[in-house]
PDB file of C-alpha atoms in Angstrom:
ATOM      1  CA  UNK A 573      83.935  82.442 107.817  1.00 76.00           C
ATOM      2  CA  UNK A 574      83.465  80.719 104.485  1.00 84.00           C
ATOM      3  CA  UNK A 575      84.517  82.514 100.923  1.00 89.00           C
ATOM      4  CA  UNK A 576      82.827  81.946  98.450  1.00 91.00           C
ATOM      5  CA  UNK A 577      85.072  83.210  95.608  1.00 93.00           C
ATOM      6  CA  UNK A 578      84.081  83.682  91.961  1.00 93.00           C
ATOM      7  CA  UNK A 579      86.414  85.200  88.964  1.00 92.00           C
ATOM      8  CA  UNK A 580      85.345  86.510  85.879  1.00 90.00           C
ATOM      9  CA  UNK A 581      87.961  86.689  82.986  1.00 89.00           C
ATOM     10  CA  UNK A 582      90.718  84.811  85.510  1.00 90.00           C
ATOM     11  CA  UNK A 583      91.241  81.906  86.413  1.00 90.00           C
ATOM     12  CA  UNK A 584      91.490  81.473  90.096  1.00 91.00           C
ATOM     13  CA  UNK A 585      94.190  79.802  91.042  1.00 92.00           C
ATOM     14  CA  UNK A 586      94.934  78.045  94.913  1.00 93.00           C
ATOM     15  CA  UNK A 587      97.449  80.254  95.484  1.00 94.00           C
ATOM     16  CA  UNK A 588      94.852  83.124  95.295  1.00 93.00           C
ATOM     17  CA  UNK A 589      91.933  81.175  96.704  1.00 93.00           C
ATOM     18  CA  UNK A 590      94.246  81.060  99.802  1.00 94.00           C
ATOM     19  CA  UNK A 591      95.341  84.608 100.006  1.00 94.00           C
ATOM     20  CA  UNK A 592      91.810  86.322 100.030  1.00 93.00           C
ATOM     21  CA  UNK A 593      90.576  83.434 101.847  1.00 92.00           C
ATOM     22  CA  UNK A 594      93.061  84.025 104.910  1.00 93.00           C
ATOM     23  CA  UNK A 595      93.088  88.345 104.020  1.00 92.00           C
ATOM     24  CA  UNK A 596      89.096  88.202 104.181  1.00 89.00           C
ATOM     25  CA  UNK A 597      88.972  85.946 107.458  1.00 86.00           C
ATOM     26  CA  UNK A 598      90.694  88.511 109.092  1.00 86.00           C
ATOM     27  CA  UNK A 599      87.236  90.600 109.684  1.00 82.00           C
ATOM     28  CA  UNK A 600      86.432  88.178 111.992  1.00 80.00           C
ATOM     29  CA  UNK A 601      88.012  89.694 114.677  1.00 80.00           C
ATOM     30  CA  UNK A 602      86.047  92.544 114.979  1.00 74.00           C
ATOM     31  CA  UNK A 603      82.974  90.387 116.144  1.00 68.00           C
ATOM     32  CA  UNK A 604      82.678  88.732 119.583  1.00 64.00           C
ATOM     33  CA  UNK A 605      81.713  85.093 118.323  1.00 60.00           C
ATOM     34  CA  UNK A 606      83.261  84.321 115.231  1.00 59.00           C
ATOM     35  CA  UNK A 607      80.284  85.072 112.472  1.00 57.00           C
ATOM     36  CA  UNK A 608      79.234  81.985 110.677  1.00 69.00           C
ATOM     37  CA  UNK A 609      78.537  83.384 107.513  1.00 76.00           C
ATOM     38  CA  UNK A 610      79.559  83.440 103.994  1.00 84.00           C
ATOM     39  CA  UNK A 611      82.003  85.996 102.317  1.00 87.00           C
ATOM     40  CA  UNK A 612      80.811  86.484  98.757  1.00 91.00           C
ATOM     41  CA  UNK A 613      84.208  87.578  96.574  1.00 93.00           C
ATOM     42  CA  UNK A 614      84.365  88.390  93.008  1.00 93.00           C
ATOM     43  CA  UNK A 615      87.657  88.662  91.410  1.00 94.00           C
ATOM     44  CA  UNK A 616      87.485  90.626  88.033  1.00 93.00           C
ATOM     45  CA  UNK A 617      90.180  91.178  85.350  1.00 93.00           C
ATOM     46  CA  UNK A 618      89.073  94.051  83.517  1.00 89.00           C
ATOM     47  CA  UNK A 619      90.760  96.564  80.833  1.00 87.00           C
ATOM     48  CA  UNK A 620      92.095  99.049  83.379  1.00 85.00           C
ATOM     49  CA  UNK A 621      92.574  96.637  85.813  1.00 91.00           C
ATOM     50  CA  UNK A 622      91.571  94.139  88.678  1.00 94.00           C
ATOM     51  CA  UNK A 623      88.587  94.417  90.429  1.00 93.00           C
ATOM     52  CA  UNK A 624      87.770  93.134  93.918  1.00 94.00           C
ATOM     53  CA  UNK A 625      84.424  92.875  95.146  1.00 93.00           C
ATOM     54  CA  UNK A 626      83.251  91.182  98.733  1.00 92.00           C
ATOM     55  CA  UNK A 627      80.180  91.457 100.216  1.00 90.00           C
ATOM     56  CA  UNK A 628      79.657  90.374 103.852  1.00 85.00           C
ATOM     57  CA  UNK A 629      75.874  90.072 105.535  1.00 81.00           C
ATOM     58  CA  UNK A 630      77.364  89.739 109.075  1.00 71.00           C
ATOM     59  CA  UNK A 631      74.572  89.223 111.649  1.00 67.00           C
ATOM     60  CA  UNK A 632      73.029  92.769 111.949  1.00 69.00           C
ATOM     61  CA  UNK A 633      74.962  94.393 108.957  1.00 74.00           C
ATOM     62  CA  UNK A 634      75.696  94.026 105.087  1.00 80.00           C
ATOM     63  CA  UNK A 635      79.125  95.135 104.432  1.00 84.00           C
ATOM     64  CA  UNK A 636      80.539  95.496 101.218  1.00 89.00           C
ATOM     65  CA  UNK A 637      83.427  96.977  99.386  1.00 90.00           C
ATOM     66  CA  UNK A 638      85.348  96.951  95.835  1.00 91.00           C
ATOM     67  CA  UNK A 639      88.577  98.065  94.907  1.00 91.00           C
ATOM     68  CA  UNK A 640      90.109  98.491  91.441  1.00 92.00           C
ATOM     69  CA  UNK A 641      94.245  98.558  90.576  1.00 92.00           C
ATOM     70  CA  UNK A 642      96.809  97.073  89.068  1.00 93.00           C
ATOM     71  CA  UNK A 643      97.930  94.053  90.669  1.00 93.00           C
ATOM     72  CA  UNK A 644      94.819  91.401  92.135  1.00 93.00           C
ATOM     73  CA  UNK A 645      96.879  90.835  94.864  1.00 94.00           C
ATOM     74  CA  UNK A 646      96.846  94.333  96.125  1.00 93.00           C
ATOM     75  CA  UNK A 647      93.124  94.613  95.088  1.00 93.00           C
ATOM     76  CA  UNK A 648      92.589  92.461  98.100  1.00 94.00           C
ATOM     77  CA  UNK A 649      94.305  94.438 100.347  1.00 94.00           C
ATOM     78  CA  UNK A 650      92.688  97.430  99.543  1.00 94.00           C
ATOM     79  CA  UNK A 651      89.371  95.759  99.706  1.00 94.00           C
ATOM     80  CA  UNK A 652      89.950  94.531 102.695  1.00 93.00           C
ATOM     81  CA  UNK A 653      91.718  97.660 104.496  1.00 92.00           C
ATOM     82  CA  UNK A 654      87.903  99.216 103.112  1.00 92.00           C
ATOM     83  CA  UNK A 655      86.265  96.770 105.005  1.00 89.00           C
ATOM     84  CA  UNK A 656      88.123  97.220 107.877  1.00 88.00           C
ATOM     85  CA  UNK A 657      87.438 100.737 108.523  1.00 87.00           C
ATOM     86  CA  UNK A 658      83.796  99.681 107.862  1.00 85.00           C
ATOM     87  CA  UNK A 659      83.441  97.581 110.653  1.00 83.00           C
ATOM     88  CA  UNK A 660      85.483  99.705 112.726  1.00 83.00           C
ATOM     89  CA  UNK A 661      83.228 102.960 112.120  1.00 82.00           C
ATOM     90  CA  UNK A 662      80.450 100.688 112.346  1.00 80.00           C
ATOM     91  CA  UNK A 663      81.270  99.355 115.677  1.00 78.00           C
ATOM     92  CA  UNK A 664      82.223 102.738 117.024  1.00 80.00           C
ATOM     93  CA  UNK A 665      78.806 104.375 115.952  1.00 75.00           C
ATOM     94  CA  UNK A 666      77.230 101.182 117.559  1.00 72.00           C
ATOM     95  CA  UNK A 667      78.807 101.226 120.838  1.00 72.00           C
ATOM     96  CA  UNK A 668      78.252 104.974 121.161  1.00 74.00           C
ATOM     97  CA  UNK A 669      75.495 104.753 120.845  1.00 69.00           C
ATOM     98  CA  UNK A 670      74.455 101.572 122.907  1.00 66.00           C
ATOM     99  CA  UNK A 671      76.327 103.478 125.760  1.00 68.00           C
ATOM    100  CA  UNK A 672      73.613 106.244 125.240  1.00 67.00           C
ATOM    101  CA  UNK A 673      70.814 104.208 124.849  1.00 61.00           C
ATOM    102  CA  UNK A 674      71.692 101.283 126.503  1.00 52.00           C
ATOM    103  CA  UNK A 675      70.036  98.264 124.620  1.00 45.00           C
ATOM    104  CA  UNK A 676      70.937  98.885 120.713  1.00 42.00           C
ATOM    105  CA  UNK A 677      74.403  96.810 120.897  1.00 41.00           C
ATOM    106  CA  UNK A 678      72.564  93.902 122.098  1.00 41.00           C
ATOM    107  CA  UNK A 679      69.607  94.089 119.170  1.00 36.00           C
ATOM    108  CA  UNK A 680      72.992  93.792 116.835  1.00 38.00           C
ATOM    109  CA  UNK A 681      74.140  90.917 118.131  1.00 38.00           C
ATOM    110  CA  UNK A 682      71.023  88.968 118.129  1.00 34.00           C
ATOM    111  CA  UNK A 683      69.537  89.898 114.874  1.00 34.00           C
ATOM    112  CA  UNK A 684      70.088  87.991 111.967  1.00 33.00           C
ATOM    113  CA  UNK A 685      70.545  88.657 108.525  1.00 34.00           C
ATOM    114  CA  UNK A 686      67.875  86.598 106.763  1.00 35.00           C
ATOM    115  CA  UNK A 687      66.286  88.252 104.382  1.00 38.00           C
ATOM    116  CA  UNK A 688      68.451  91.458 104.125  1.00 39.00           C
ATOM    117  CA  UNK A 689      70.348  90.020 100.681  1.00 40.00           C
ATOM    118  CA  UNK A 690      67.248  89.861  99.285  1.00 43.00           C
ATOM    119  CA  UNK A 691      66.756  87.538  96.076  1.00 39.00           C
ATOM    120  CA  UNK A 692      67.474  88.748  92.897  1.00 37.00           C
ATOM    121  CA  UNK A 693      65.324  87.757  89.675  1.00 37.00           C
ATOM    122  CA  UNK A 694      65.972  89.595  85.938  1.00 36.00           C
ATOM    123  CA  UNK A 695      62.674  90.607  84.121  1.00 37.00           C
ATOM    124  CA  UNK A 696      62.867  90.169  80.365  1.00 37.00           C
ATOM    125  CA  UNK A 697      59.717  92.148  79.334  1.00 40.00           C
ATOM    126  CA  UNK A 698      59.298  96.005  78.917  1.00 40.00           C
ATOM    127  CA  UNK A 699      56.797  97.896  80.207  1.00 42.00           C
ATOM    128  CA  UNK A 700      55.647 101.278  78.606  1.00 48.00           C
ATOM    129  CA  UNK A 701      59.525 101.504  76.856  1.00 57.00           C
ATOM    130  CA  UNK A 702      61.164 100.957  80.211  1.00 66.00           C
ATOM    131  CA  UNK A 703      62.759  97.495  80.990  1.00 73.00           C
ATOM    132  CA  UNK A 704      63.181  96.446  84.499  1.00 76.00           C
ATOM    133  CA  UNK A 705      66.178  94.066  84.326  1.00 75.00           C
ATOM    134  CA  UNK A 706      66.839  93.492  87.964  1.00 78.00           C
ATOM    135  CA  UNK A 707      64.377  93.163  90.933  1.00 79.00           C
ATOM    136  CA  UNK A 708      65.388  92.989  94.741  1.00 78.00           C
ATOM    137  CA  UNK A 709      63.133  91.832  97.820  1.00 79.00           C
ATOM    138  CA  UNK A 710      64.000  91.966 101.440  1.00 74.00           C
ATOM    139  CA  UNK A 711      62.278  92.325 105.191  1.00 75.00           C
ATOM    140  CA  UNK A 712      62.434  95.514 106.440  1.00 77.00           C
ATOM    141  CA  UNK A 713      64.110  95.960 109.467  1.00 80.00           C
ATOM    142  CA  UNK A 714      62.683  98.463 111.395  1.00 89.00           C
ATOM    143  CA  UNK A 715      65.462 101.244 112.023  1.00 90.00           C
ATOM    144  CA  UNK A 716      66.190 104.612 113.306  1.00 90.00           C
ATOM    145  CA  UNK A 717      67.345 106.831 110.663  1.00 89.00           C
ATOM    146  CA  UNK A 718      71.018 107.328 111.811  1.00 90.00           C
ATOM    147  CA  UNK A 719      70.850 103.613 111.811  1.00 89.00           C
ATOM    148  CA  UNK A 720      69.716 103.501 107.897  1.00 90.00           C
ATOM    149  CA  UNK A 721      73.018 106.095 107.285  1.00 90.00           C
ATOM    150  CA  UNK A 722      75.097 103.868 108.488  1.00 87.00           C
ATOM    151  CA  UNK A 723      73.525 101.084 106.473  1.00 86.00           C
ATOM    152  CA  UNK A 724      73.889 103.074 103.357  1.00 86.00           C
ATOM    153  CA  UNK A 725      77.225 103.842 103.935  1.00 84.00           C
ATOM    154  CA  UNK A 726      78.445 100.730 104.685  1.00 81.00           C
ATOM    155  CA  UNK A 727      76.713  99.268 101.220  1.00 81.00           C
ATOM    156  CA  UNK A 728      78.304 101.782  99.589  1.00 81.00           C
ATOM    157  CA  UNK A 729      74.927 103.335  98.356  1.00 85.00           C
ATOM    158  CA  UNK A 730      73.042 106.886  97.345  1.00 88.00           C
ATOM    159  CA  UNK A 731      69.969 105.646  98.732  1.00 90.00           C
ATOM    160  CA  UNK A 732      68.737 103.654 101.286  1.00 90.00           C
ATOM    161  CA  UNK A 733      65.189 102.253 102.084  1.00 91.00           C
ATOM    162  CA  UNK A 734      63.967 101.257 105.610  1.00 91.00           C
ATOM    163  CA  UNK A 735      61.274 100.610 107.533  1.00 91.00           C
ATOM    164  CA  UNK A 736      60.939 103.910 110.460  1.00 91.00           C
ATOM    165  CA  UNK A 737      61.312 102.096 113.793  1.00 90.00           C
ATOM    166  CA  UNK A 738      59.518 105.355 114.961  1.00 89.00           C
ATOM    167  CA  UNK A 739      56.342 105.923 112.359  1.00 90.00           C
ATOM    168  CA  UNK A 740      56.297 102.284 111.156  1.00 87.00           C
ATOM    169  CA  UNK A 741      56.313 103.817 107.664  1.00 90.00           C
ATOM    170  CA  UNK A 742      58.693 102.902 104.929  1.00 91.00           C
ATOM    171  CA  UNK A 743      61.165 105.999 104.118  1.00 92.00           C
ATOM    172  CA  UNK A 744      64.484 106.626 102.050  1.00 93.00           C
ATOM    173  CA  UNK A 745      67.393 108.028 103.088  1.00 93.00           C
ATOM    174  CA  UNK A 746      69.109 109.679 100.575  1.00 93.00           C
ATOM    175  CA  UNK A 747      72.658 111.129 100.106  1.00 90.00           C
ATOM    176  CA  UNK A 748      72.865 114.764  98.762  1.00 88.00           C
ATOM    177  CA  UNK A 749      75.164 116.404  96.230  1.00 85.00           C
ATOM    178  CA  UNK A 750      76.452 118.996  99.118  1.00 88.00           C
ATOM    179  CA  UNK A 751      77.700 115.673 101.222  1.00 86.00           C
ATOM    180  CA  UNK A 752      74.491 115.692 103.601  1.00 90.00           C
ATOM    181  CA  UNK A 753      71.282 113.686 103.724  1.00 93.00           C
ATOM    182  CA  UNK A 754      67.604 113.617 102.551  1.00 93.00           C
ATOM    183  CA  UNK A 755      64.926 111.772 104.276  1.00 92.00           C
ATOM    184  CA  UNK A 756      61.758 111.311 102.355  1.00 93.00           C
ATOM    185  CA  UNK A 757      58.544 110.003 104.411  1.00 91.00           C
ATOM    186  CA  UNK A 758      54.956 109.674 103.366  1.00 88.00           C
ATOM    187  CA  UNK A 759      52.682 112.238 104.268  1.00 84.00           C
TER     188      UNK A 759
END
């Protein structure tokens, strides 16, 4: 796995390139091949602290996960440890369920990524008093929606939207105040 590290407000030194690079490579255990993909890491020195942010899109997933304390050094390991129970409870909702259905672990391992980051573009113009200043496209992957939870949770989001592997429609998952979840489809 490649990192691709960037720091804002430090200067990254090799000492620190090397630690997050070896910390972060240790995900790769959790996959069967060794993921050839790119580990985006951005290490922040902020007011109240240093921030860690990594985002992963392994083949099948996008994991990310930030982290905020005192030290940059034990940002990382907390970011990490994150991702780490990520992939674990990831995995563990996968196979269970493969095991019931029998076929869903292998669409994971074959599907790629492409097109889940999305590309990113700023808009500079306002329309009617509201300015859109960040725009996102992706593919849809068609997905069940316990598989578009899991998604969500592993982004780190309060919403989620997916294409229904079921209806064919797009819908939202959503995560509610009371710690359950909301699924909006068209009628």
């Amino acid at each position: 796995m490649r990192c691709i590290i960037r720091g804002n407000n430090i200067e990254i030194t090799d000492a620190l390139k090397d630690y997050v690079e070896k910390k972060v490579s240790r995900l790769e255990k959790y996959f069967d091949s060794p993921p050839s993909t790119e580990a985006y890491v951005l290490l922040n020195v902020q007011k109240d602290g240093h921030k860690v942010e990594v985002t992963i899109p392994f083949p099948g997933i996008l994991v990310r996960a930030e982290e905020l304390s005192e030290d940059m050094y034990a940002s990382v390991d907390l970011v990490v440890e994150k991702l780490e129970r990520q992939i674990r409870k990831y995995k563990t909702r996968v196979n269970r369920k493969s095991r019931q259905d029998g076929s869903l672990r292998s669409v994971y391992k074959e599907e790629s990524i492409e097109g889940k980051n999305g590309t990113t573009a700023v808009v500079e113009h306002e329309e009617n008093g509201f300015e859109i200043v960040r725009v996102k496209r992706f593919d849809f992957k068609p997905m069940s929606s316990e598989e578009a939870i899991l998604q969500m949770d592993l982004l780190g989001h309060s919403f989620f939207v997916f294409s229904n592997a079921a209806t064919d429609d797009v819908n939202i998952i959503y995560k509610r105040k009371d710690g359950k979840y909301g699924l909006i489809e068209p009628e």
